[in-house]
Structure formats: C-alpha cells, structure tokens
Short mmCIF file of C-alpha atoms in Angstrom, two decimals:
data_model
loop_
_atom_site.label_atom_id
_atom_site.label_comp_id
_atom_site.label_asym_id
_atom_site.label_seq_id
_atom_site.Cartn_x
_atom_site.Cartn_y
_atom_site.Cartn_z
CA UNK A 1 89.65 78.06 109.61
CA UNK A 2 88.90 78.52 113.06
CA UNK A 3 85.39 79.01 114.69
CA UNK A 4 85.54 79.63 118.00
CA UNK A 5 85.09 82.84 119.17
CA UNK A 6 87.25 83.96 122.49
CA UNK A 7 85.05 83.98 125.43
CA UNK A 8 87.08 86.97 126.72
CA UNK A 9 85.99 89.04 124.05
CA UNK A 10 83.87 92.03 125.02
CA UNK A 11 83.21 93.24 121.26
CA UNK A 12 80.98 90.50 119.69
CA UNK A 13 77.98 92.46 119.09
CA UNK A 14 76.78 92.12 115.35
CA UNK A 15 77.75 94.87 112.51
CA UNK A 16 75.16 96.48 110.39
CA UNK A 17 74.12 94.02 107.49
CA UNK A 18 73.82 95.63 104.32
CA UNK A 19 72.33 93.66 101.67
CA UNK A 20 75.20 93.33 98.83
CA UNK A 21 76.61 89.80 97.39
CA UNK A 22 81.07 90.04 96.84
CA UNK A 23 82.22 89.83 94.01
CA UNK A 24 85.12 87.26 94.17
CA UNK A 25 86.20 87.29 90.03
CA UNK A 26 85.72 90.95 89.37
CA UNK A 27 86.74 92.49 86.07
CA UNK A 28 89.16 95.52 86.87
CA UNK A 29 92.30 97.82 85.85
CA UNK A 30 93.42 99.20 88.16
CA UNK A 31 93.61 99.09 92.35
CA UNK A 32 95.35 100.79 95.22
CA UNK A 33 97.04 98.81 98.13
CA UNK A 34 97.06 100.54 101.30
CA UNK A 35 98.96 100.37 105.03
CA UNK A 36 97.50 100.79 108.71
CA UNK A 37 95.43 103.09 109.11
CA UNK A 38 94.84 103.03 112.69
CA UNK A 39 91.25 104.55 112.53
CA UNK A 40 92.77 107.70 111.90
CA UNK A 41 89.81 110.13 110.40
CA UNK A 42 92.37 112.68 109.66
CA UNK A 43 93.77 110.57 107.41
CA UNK A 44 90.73 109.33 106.32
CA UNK A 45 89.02 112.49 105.18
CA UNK A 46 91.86 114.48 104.46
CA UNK A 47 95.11 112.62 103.33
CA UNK A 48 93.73 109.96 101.18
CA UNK A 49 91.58 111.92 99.22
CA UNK A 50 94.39 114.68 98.80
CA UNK A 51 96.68 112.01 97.46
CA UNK A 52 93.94 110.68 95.31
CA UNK A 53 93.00 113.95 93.92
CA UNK A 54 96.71 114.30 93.13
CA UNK A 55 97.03 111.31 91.07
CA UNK A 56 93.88 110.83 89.27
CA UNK A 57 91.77 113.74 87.64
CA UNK A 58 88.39 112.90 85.86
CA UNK A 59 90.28 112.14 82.58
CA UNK A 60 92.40 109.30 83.91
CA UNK A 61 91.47 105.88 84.71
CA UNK A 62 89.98 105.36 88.15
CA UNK A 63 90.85 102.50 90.81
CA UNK A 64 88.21 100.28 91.65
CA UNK A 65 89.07 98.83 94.85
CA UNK A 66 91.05 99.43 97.39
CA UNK A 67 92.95 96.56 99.01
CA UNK A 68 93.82 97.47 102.78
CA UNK A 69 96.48 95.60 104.60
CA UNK A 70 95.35 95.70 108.24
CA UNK A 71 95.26 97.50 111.60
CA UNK A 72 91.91 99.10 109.84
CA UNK A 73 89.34 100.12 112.58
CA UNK A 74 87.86 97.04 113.13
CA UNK A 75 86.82 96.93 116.93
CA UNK A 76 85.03 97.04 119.84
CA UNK A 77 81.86 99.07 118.11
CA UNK A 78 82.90 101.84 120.17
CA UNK A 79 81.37 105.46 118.69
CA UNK A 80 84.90 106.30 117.15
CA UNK A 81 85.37 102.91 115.24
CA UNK A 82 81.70 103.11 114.06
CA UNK A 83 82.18 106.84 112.66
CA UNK A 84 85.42 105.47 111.06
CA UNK A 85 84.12 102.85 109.52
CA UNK A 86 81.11 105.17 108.40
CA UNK A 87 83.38 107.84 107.21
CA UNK A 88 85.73 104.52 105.18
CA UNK A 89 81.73 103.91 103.35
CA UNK A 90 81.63 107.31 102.16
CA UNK A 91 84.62 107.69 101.10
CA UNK A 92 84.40 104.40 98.78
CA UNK A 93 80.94 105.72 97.49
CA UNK A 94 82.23 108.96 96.69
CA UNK A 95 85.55 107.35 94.54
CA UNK A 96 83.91 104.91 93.33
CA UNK A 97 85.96 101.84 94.60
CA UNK A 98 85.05 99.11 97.00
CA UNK A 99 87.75 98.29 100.28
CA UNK A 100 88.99 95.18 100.78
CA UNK A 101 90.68 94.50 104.81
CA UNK A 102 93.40 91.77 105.20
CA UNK A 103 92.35 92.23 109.20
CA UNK A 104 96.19 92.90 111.03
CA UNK A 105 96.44 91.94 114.84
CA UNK A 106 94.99 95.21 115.85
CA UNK A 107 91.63 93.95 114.15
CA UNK A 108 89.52 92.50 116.67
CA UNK A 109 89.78 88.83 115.22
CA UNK A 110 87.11 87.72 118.26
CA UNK A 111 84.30 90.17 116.43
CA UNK A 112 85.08 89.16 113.33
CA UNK A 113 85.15 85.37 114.00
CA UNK A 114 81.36 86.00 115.69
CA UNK A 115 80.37 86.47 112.33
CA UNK A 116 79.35 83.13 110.71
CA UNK A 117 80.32 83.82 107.22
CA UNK A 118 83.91 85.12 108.21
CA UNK A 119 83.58 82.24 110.49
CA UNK A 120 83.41 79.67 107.69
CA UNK A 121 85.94 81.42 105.39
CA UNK A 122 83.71 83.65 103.32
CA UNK A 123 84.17 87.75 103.00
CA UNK A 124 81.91 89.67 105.93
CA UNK A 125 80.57 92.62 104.50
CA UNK A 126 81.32 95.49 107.43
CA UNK A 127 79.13 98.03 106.06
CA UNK A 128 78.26 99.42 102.21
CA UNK A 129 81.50 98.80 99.68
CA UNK A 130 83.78 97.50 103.15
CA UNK A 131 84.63 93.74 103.17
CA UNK A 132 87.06 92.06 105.40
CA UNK A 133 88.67 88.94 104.24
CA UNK A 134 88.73 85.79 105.95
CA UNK A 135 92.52 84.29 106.63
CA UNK A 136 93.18 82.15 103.50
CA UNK A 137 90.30 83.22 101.14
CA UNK A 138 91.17 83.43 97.54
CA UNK A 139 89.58 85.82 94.57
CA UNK A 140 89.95 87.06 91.13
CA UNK A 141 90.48 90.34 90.24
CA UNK A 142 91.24 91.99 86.94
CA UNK A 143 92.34 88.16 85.71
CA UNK A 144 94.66 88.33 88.58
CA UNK A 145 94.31 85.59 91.77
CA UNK A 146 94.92 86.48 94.97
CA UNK A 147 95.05 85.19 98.37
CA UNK A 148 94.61 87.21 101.54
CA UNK A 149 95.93 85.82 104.31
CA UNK A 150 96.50 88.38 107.68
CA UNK A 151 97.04 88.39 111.53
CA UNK A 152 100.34 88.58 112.93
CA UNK A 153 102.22 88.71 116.69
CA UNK A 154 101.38 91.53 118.62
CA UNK A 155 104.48 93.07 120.39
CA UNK A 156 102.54 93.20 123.99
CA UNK A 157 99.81 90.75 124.95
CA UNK A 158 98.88 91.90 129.07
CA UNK A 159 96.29 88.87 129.76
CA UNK A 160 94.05 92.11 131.11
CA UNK A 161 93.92 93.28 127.30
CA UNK A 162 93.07 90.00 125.79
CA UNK A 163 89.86 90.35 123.36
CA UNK A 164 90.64 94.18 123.43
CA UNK A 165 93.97 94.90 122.06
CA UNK A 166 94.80 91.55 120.88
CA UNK A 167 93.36 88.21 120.08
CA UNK A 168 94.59 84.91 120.16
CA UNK A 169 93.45 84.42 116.41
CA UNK A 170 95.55 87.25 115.47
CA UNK A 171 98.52 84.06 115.00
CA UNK A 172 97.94 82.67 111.58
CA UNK A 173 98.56 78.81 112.72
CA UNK A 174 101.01 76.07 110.97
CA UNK A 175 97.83 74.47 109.69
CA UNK A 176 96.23 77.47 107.82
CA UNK A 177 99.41 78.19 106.36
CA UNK A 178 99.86 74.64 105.20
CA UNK A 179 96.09 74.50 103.76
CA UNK A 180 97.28 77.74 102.05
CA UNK A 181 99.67 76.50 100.18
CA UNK A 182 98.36 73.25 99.20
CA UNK A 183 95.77 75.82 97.87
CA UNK A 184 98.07 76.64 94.69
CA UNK A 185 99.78 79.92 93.73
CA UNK A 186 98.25 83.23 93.54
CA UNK A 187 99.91 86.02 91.72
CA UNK A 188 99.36 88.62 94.35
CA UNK A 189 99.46 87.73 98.21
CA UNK A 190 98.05 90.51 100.79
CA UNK A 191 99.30 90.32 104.66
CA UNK A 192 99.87 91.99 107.51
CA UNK A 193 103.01 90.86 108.59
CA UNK A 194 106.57 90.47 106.60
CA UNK A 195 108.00 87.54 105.43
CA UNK A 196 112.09 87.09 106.53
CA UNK A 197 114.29 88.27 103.66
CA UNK A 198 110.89 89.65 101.81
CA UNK A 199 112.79 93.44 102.23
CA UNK A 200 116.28 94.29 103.27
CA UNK A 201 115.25 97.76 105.10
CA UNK A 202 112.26 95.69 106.77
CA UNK A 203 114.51 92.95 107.88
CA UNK A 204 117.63 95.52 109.23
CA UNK A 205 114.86 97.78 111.22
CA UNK A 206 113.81 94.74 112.86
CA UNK A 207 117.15 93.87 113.88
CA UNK A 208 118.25 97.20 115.22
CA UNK A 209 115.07 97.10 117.38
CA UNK A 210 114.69 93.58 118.94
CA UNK A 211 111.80 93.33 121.13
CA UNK A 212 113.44 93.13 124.86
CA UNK A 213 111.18 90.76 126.01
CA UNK A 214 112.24 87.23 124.60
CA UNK A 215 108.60 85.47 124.58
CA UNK A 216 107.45 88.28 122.53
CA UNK A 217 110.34 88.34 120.49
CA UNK A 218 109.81 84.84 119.70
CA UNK A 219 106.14 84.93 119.15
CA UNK A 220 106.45 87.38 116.55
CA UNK A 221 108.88 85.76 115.35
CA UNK A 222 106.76 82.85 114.50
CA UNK A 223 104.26 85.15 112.52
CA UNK A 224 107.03 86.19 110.26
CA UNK A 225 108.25 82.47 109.95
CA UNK A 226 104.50 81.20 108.96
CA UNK A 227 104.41 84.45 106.46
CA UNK A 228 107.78 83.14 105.18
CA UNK A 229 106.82 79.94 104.45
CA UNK A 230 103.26 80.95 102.76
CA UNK A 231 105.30 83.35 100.92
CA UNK A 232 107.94 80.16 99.37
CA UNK A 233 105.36 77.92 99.20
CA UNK A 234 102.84 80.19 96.97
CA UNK A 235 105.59 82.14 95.28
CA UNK A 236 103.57 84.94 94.32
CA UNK A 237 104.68 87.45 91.92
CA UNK A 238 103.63 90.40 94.41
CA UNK A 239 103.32 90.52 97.88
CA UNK A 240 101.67 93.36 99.80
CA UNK A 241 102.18 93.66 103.79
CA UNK A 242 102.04 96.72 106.54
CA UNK A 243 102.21 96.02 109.83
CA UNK A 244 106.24 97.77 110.09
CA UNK A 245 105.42 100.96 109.45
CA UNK A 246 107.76 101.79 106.81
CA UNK A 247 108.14 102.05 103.28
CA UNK A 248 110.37 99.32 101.87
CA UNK A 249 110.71 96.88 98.22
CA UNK A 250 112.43 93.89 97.96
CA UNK A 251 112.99 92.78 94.34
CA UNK A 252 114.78 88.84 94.15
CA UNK A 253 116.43 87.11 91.39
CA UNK A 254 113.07 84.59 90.85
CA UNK A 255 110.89 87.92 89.95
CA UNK A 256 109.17 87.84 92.91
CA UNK A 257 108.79 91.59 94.77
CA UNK A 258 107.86 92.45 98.26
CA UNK A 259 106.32 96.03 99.53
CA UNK A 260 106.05 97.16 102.56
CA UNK A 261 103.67 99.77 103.28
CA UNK A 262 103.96 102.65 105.78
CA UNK A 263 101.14 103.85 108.35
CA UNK A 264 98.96 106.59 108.41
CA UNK A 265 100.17 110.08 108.07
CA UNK A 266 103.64 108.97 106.32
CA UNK A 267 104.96 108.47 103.15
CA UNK A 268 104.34 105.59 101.37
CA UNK A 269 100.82 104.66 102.60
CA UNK A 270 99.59 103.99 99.21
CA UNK A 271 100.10 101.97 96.04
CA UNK A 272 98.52 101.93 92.60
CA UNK A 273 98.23 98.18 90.62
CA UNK A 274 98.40 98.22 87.48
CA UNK A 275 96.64 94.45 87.27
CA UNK A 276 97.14 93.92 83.10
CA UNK A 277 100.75 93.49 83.64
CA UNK A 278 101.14 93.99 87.47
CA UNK A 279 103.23 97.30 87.56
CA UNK A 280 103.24 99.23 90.56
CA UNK A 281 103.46 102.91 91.51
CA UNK A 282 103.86 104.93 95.12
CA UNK A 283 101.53 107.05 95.42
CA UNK A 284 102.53 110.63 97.31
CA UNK A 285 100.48 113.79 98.12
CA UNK A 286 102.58 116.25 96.42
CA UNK A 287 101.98 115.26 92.67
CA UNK A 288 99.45 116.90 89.99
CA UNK A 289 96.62 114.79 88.58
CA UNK A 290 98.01 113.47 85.11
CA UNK A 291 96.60 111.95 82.33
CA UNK A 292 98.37 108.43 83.16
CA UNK A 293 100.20 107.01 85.40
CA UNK A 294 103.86 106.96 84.73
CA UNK A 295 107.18 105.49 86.69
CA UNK A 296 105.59 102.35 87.55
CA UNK A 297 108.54 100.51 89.48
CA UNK A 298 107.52 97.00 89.26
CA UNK A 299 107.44 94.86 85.72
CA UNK A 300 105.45 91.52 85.28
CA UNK A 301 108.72 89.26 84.57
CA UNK A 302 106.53 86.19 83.82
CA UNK A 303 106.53 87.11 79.83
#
C-alpha cells in the first residue's frame, strides 16, 4: 500500500473523527451493493429511500450494510461534499445499515491517503456508520470474505486537474494486485472498474465507444487488465463493480458472476445479497414492500 500523499493535492485537510471501532467479521443477512453516486443528494434523499421503502416494509428482513462501489462524494471538503456526506450519515442511521466505499477514481485518493490508517491499509471512518476501504483490505461479513480493492483510469487526466479530478493513486499498481492475490480467495470481490470478459454488454459498450485519445485508451486499459487479473487470480464467486454506468451480469461456466452497476438516477443502481447462500436481487423503485424477497437471479453453485 502506498503512503505518499500527492503534493499537488489541494484537499488534505482532516475529516471529522468520530469515535467508532469497524467491525471487520460482522454477523449479517442480508446487504445491498450500490453504483456511483456522484454526490447526487437527489438521489440520496429521494431515490434510495423510495427504492428501499419499496422493497422492504417493517415485517421483512432489513439490510445491514450497504457496500458502495465508488465515485461516492469523497473530495475536496467543499460545502456540497460535506452536506453529502452528512446527508449519506443520516440516511444509514435512519435504515439502520452502515456504508461501506470501494473509493472509484473520482474519490480523491490524495485525501484519503492523508489519513494514516487508510494510509497503512486499515478502514478510515468518514463520518458516523461511513467507512471507506483501503485498496486490498479484506473482511468478514455474514461468514462471507471479501476483498475490496478500487481505483481505476480516469478517461481525462489535464495535469491542471491533478489532485482535483483525478489522482495518480486512482491506478491500482501490478504490485497491489499481485499482494492481492497471494492474499487467497474471497468469495465476494468489490471494485470500481470491470474486469475484460467479466460482462458481455460491459465489454461491447466499451468497444463501440473507444476513447479517441490512445494514451488514455491505454491507461484505462491497464486498470481493466490489473482488475482482470485480480479477478482470475482470486476467483471469487461474486464480483461487484460500477464505474460503466450500466446495468450488466455476466454468468461463466466456473460459477463465477459479474455485475455491473448503473449510476445515479438509473436503473439498476442497487442490489440486495442474500449472504447465506449468496443470491442476488435488482432492486427497482417501482415494486411494493413484500414480505420476502423473491426472484433472486444468482445461486451459490459451490454446493
């Protein structure tokens, strides 16, 4: 894990310090996953709690955390990020659940790297209930291991912008991908970016839309190759990535499943786990509550 903090950065003042230990081998049922959000409060305030009130009424079981796959609002302390990250702490006091950030490239990697327990590969507590996860950390949840592991290429990189709108920790690097994997398997990986061949629709977007610009093309190219090979070399049963903007599965013959996850405002910005047998379920505005959660689309295949 890298410590050095980019001396271009102009966001490394300190976040609020609530007093609360992680909990890295929690006991739980039942999660959600969730895309970008893009520190939309709209979405915030209004969307996610709609679709949650439309899937889970007082009688059913409730999720307990909420795993969040990057581009979050985690910046340059500016008044909006602050009252979005305020407005994330209420809403995971009012549910119930705790939120867990795999940081994406928009996620200002030199603010979070100030801090010295992200620093040293240890969870940084944002504010109450709202963790972000280092690259490569690895916790328990409902019996279930999982690695986090985010960053990815940013599709424009001006040198003006540099420690603004991207970071040159946003790369995940050959090394922490190797350390990953000598790391073990997990059942569930979280990222920001896609692995190659994780989802056809993810894979045929991308090339319909190549990025013009060949360096850029071929540095985010690299994040998807370093994803890739995390992704063989921990063979998870589920991975969980944003990042494309777009709904998308990828079931292979080896039982392994990839979803993509859309951004704010769109379809497909939310998942329920199921972690007893690792089923899976899109979550959409339109539905009633209901007494359980049916249609799950993913089966455990291990046995």
């Amino acid at each position: 894990m890298g410590n050095g903090v980019d001396a271009r950065s102009s966001d490394s003042a300190a976040f609020s310090r609530p007093t609360s230990v992680f909990d890295a081998d929690s006991s739980e049922e039942l999660v959600l996953v969730a895309g970008d959000w893009h520190s939309d409060l709209m979405h915030l305030t209004s969307v996610i709690p709609g679709i949650l009130n439309a899937h889970f009424s007082s009688q059913t079981a409730q999720p307990t955390t909420l795993l969040h796959l990057g581009d979050f609002s985690i910046g340059s302390g500016s008044r909006s990020a602050k009252q979005f990250l305020r407005k994330a702490a209420e809403l995971a006091a009012s549910r119930g659940f705790r939120i867990l950030i795999t940081p994406g490239n928009h996620d200002s990697w030199g603010r979070l790297e100030s801090r010295a327990d992200f620093a040293r590969g240890a969870p940084t507590q944002l504010a109450e209930r709202v963790w972000a996860l280092p690259r490569g950390f690895r916790f328990r949840i409902g019996g279930r291991s999982v690695l986090s592991f985010g960053g990815a290429g940013s599709i424009k990189r001006p040198l003006e912008a540099e420690g603004r709108s991207w970071w040159r920790r946003e790369m995940p690097t050959a090394a922490e991908v190797t350390t990953s994997v000598l790391g073990g398997g997990a059942d569930i990986v979280l990222t920001h970016e896609a692995p190659i061949g994780g989802s056809k629709r993810v894979d045929a977007m991308l090339a319909r839309r190549p990025l013009r610009n060949l360096e850029d093309r071929a540095y985010t190219q690299q994040g998807r190759q370093r994803i890739t090979e995390l992704w063989d070399g921990i063979r998870p049963q589920l991975l969980f990535h944003g990042h494309h903007h777009l709904r998308a599965e990828g079931h292979h013959d080896d039982g392994r499943s990839v979803y993509s996850l859309n951004q704010n405002q769109q379809p497909g910005n939310l998942i329920a786990l199921r972690l007893s047998d690792l089923n899976v379920r899109w979550l959409d505005g339109s539905q009633r509550p209901t007494l359980q959660l049916p249609t799950w689309v993913h089966r455990d295949r291990s046995g």
